[in-house]
Coordinates of C-alpha atoms in Angstrom, one line a residue:
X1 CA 104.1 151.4 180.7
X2 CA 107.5 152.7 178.9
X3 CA 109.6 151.4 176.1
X4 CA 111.2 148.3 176.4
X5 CA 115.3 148.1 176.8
X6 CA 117.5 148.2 173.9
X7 CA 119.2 145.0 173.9
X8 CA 116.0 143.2 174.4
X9 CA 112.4 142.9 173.1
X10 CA 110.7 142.8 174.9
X11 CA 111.8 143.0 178.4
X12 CA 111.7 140.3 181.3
X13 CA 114.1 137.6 180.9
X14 CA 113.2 134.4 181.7
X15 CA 115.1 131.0 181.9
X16 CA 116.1 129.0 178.3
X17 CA 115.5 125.5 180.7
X18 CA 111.9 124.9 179.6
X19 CA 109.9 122.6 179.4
X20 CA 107.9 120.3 177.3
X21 CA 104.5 121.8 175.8
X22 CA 101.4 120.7 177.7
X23 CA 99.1 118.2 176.2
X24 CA 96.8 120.8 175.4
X25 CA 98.8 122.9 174.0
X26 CA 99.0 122.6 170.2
X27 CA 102.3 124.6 168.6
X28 CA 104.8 124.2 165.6
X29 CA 107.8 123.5 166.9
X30 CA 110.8 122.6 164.8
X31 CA 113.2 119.5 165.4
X32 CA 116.5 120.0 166.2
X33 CA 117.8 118.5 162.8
X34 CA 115.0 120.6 161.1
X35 CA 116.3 124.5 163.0
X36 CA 120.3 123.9 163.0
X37 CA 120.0 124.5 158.7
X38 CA 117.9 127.2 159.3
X39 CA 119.3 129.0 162.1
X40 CA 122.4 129.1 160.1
X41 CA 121.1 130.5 157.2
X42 CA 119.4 133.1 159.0
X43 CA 122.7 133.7 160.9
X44 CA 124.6 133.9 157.9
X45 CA 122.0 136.6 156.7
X46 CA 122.4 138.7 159.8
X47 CA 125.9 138.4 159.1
X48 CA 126.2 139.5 155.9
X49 CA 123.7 142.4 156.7
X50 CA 125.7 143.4 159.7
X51 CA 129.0 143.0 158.4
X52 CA 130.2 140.9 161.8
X53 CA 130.1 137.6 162.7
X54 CA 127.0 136.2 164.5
X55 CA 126.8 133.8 167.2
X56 CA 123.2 133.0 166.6
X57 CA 121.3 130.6 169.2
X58 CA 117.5 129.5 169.3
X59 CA 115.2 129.8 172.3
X60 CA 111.8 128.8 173.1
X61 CA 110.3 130.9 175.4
X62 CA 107.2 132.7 176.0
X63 CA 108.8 136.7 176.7
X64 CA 111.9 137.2 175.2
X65 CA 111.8 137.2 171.0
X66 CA 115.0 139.0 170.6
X67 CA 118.3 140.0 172.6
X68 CA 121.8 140.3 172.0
X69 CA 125.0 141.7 173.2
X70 CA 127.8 142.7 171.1
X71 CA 131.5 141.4 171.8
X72 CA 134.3 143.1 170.6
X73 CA 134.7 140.3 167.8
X74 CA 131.2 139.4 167.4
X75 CA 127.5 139.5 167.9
X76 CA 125.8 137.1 170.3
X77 CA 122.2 137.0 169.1
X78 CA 119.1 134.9 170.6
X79 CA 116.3 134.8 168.3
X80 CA 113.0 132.8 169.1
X81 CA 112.2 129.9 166.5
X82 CA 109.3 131.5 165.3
X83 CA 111.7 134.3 163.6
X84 CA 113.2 130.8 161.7
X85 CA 111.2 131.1 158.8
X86 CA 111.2 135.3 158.5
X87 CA 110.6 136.8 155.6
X88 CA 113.5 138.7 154.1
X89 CA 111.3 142.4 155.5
X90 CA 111.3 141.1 158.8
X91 CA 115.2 139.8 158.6
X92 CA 116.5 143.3 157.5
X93 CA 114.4 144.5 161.0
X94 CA 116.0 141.9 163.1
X95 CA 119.5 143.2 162.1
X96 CA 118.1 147.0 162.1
X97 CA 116.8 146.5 165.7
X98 CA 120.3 144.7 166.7
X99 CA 122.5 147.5 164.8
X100 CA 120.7 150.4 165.5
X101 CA 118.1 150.1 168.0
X102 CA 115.8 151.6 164.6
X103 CA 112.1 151.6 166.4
X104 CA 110.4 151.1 163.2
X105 CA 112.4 148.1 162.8
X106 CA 110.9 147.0 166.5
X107 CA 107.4 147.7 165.8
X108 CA 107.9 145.3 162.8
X109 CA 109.2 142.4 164.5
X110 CA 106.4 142.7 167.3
X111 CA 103.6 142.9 164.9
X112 CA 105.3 140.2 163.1
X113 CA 105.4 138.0 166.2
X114 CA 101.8 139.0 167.6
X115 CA 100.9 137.3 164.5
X116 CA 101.7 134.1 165.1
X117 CA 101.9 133.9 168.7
X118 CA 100.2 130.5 168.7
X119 CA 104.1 129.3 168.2
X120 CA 104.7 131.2 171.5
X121 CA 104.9 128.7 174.9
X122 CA 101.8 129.0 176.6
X123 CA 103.1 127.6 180.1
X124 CA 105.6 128.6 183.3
X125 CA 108.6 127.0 184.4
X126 CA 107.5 124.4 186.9
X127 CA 107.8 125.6 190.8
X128 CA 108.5 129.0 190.1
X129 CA 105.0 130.5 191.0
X130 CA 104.7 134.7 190.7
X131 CA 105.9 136.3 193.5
X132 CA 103.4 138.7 194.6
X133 CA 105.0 139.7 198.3
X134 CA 108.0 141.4 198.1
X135 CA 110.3 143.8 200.4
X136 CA 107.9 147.1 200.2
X137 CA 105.0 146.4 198.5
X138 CA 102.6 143.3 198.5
X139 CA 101.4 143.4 194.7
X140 CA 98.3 140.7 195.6
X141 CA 96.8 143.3 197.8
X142 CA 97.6 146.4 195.7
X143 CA 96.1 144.3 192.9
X144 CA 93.1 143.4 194.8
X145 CA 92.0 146.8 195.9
X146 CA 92.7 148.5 192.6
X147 CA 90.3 145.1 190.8
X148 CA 87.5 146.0 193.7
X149 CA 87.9 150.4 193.1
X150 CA 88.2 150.6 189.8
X151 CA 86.9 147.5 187.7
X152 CA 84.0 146.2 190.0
X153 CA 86.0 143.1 190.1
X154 CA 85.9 141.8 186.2
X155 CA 90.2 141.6 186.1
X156 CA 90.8 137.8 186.4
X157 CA 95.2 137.6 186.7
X158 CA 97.7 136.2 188.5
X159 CA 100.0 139.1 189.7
X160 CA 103.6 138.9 191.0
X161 CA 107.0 140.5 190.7
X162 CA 109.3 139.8 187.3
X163 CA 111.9 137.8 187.7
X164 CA 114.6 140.4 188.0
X165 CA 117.3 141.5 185.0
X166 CA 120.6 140.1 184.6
X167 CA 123.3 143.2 184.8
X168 CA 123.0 144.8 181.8
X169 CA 123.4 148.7 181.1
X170 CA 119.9 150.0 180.0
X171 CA 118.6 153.1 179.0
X172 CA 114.7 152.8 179.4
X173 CA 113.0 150.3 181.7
X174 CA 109.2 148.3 181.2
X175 CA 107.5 149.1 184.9
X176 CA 105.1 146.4 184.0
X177 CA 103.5 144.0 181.6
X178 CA 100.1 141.9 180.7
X179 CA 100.3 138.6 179.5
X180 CA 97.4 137.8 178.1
X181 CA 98.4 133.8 177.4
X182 CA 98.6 133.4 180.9
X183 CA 96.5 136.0 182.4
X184 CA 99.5 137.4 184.1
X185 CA 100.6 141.2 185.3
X186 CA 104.2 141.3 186.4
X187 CA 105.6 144.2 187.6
X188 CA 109.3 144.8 187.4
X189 CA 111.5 144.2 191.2
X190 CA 112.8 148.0 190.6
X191 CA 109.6 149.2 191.8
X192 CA 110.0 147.3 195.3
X193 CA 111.9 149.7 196.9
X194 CA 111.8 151.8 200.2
X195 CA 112.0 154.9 197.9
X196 CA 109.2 154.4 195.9
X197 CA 106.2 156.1 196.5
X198 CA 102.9 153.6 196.4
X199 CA 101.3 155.7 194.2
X200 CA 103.5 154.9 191.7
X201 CA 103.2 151.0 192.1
X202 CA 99.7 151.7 192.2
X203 CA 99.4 153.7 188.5
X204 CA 101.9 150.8 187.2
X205 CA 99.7 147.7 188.1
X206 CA 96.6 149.6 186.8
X207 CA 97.9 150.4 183.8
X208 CA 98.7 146.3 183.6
X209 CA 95.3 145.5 184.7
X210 CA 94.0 147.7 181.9
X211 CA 95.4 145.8 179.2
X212 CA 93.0 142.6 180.2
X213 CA 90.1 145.1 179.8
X214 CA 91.4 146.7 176.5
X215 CA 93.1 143.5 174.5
X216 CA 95.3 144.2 171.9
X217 CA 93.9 144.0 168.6
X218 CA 94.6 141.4 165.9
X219 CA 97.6 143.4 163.5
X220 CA 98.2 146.2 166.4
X221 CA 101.7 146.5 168.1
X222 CA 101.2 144.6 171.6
X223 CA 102.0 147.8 173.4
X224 CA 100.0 150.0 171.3
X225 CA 96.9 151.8 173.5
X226 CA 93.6 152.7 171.8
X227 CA 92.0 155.7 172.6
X228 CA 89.7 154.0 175.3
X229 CA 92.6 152.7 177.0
X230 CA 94.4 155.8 177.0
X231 CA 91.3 157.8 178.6
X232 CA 90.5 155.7 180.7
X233 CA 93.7 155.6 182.2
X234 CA 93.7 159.2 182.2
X235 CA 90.9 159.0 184.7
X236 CA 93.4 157.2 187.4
X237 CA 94.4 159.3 190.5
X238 CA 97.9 161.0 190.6
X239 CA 98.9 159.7 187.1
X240 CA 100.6 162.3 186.1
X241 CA 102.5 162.7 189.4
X242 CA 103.2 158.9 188.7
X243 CA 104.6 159.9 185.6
X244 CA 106.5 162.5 186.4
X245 CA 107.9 160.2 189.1
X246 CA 109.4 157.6 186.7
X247 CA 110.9 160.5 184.3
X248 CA 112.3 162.0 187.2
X249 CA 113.7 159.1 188.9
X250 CA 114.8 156.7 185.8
X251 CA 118.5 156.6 186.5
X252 CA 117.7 155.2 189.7
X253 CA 115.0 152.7 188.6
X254 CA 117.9 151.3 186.1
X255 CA 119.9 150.9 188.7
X256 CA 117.4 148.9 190.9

């Protein structure tokens, strides 16, 4: 419902323990012996283009594509493996987005990975269900209520709270997200707070539920709303209030 995070795209973090593909689930993943050449190539690229030494590591996960952080010698960069075999376009964005935060540069690695997201892990962590009750706010029964008022009852999701951010200083925040591999709306743990008005949580896990009803298109950035999205999310109660909510109280979302 905002722009993702700087240091991150997209948002949520999620564990690097994962495990092995389901049976069902048909991917491309390299071998260990087949990425390490690679992933030093690419790293060597980066390097070269971002005149620093990288620290490049692989992950296999199914929210994170790219984060970093920068030490005072050198970059620590974790790419996912489907960025292994990049064209040279979509390197010069990886080390545009990790330089400069350049949004064009963004928009080309997520259409880039929206494009072959059948490389993406399809599965969750084992025994860490969503969360849907947390301090304030129950999302299962916000998410009910909003499926039975709004959409007659067509969203079918799972619906929980986002495994919370490790301490890193951010400048924008992502209130919520879709998945639409796993039919899941996570909403991030800021949001559970005494402070928060429920109006707010409310206008953050429609617009989530929206995004089941209005799928992405083929070639379209992921976070990208068409006009029908966009009016009828206009149509909610108290979005702009909502709105005006998050703008005005960003600083102390970042901080929860």
């Amino acid at each position: 419902m905002s722009l993702r995070p700087p240091m991150q795209l997209p948002l949520f973090d999620v564990p690097t323990s994962e495990p092995a593909p389901s049976p069902g689930e048909r991917r491309s993943i390299p071998t260990h012996a087949e990425a390490l050449p690679r992933a030093a190539e690419l790293a060597h690229k980066l390097s070269q283009l971002l005149k620093l030494p990288v620290h490049l590591t692989l992950m296999d996960n199914r929210a994170t594509l790219v984060s970093f952080r920068r030490l005072p010698e050198e970059l620590r960069l974790r790419v996912h493996h489907l960025f292994l075999d990049a064209p040279e376009p979509v390197v010069r964005a990886i080390a545009a987005f990790v330089g400069r935060g350049d949004a064009r540069a963004r928009a080309l690695l997520e259409e880039y990975s929206h494009g072959k997201k059948e490389r993406v892990r399809r599965t969750r962590r084992p025994g860490a269900p969503l969360k849907a009750r947390g301090q304030c706010f129950d999302l299962r029964a916000i998410y009910e209520r909003l499926n039975t008022t709004h959409f007659q009852g067509r969203i079918q999701a799972e619906i929980g709270w986002a495994r919370r951010p490790g301490p890193k200083q951010r400048r924008t925040i992502r209130l919520g997200i879709y998945d639409d591999r796993l039919r899941e709306l996570r909403i991030h743990p800021a949001l559970d707070q005494p402070h928060v008005p429920a109006f707010v949580v409310d206008a953050v896990v429609f617009h989530a539920m929206l995004h089941q009803l209005f799928p992405d298109e083929p070639g379209n950035c992921p976070s990208s709303h068409s006009p029908e999205f966009l009016e009828r999310e206009r149509a909610f109660p108290l979005l702009d209030s909502a709105l005006r909510w998050q703008h005005d109280h960003l600083r102390s979302l970042l901080r929860g």
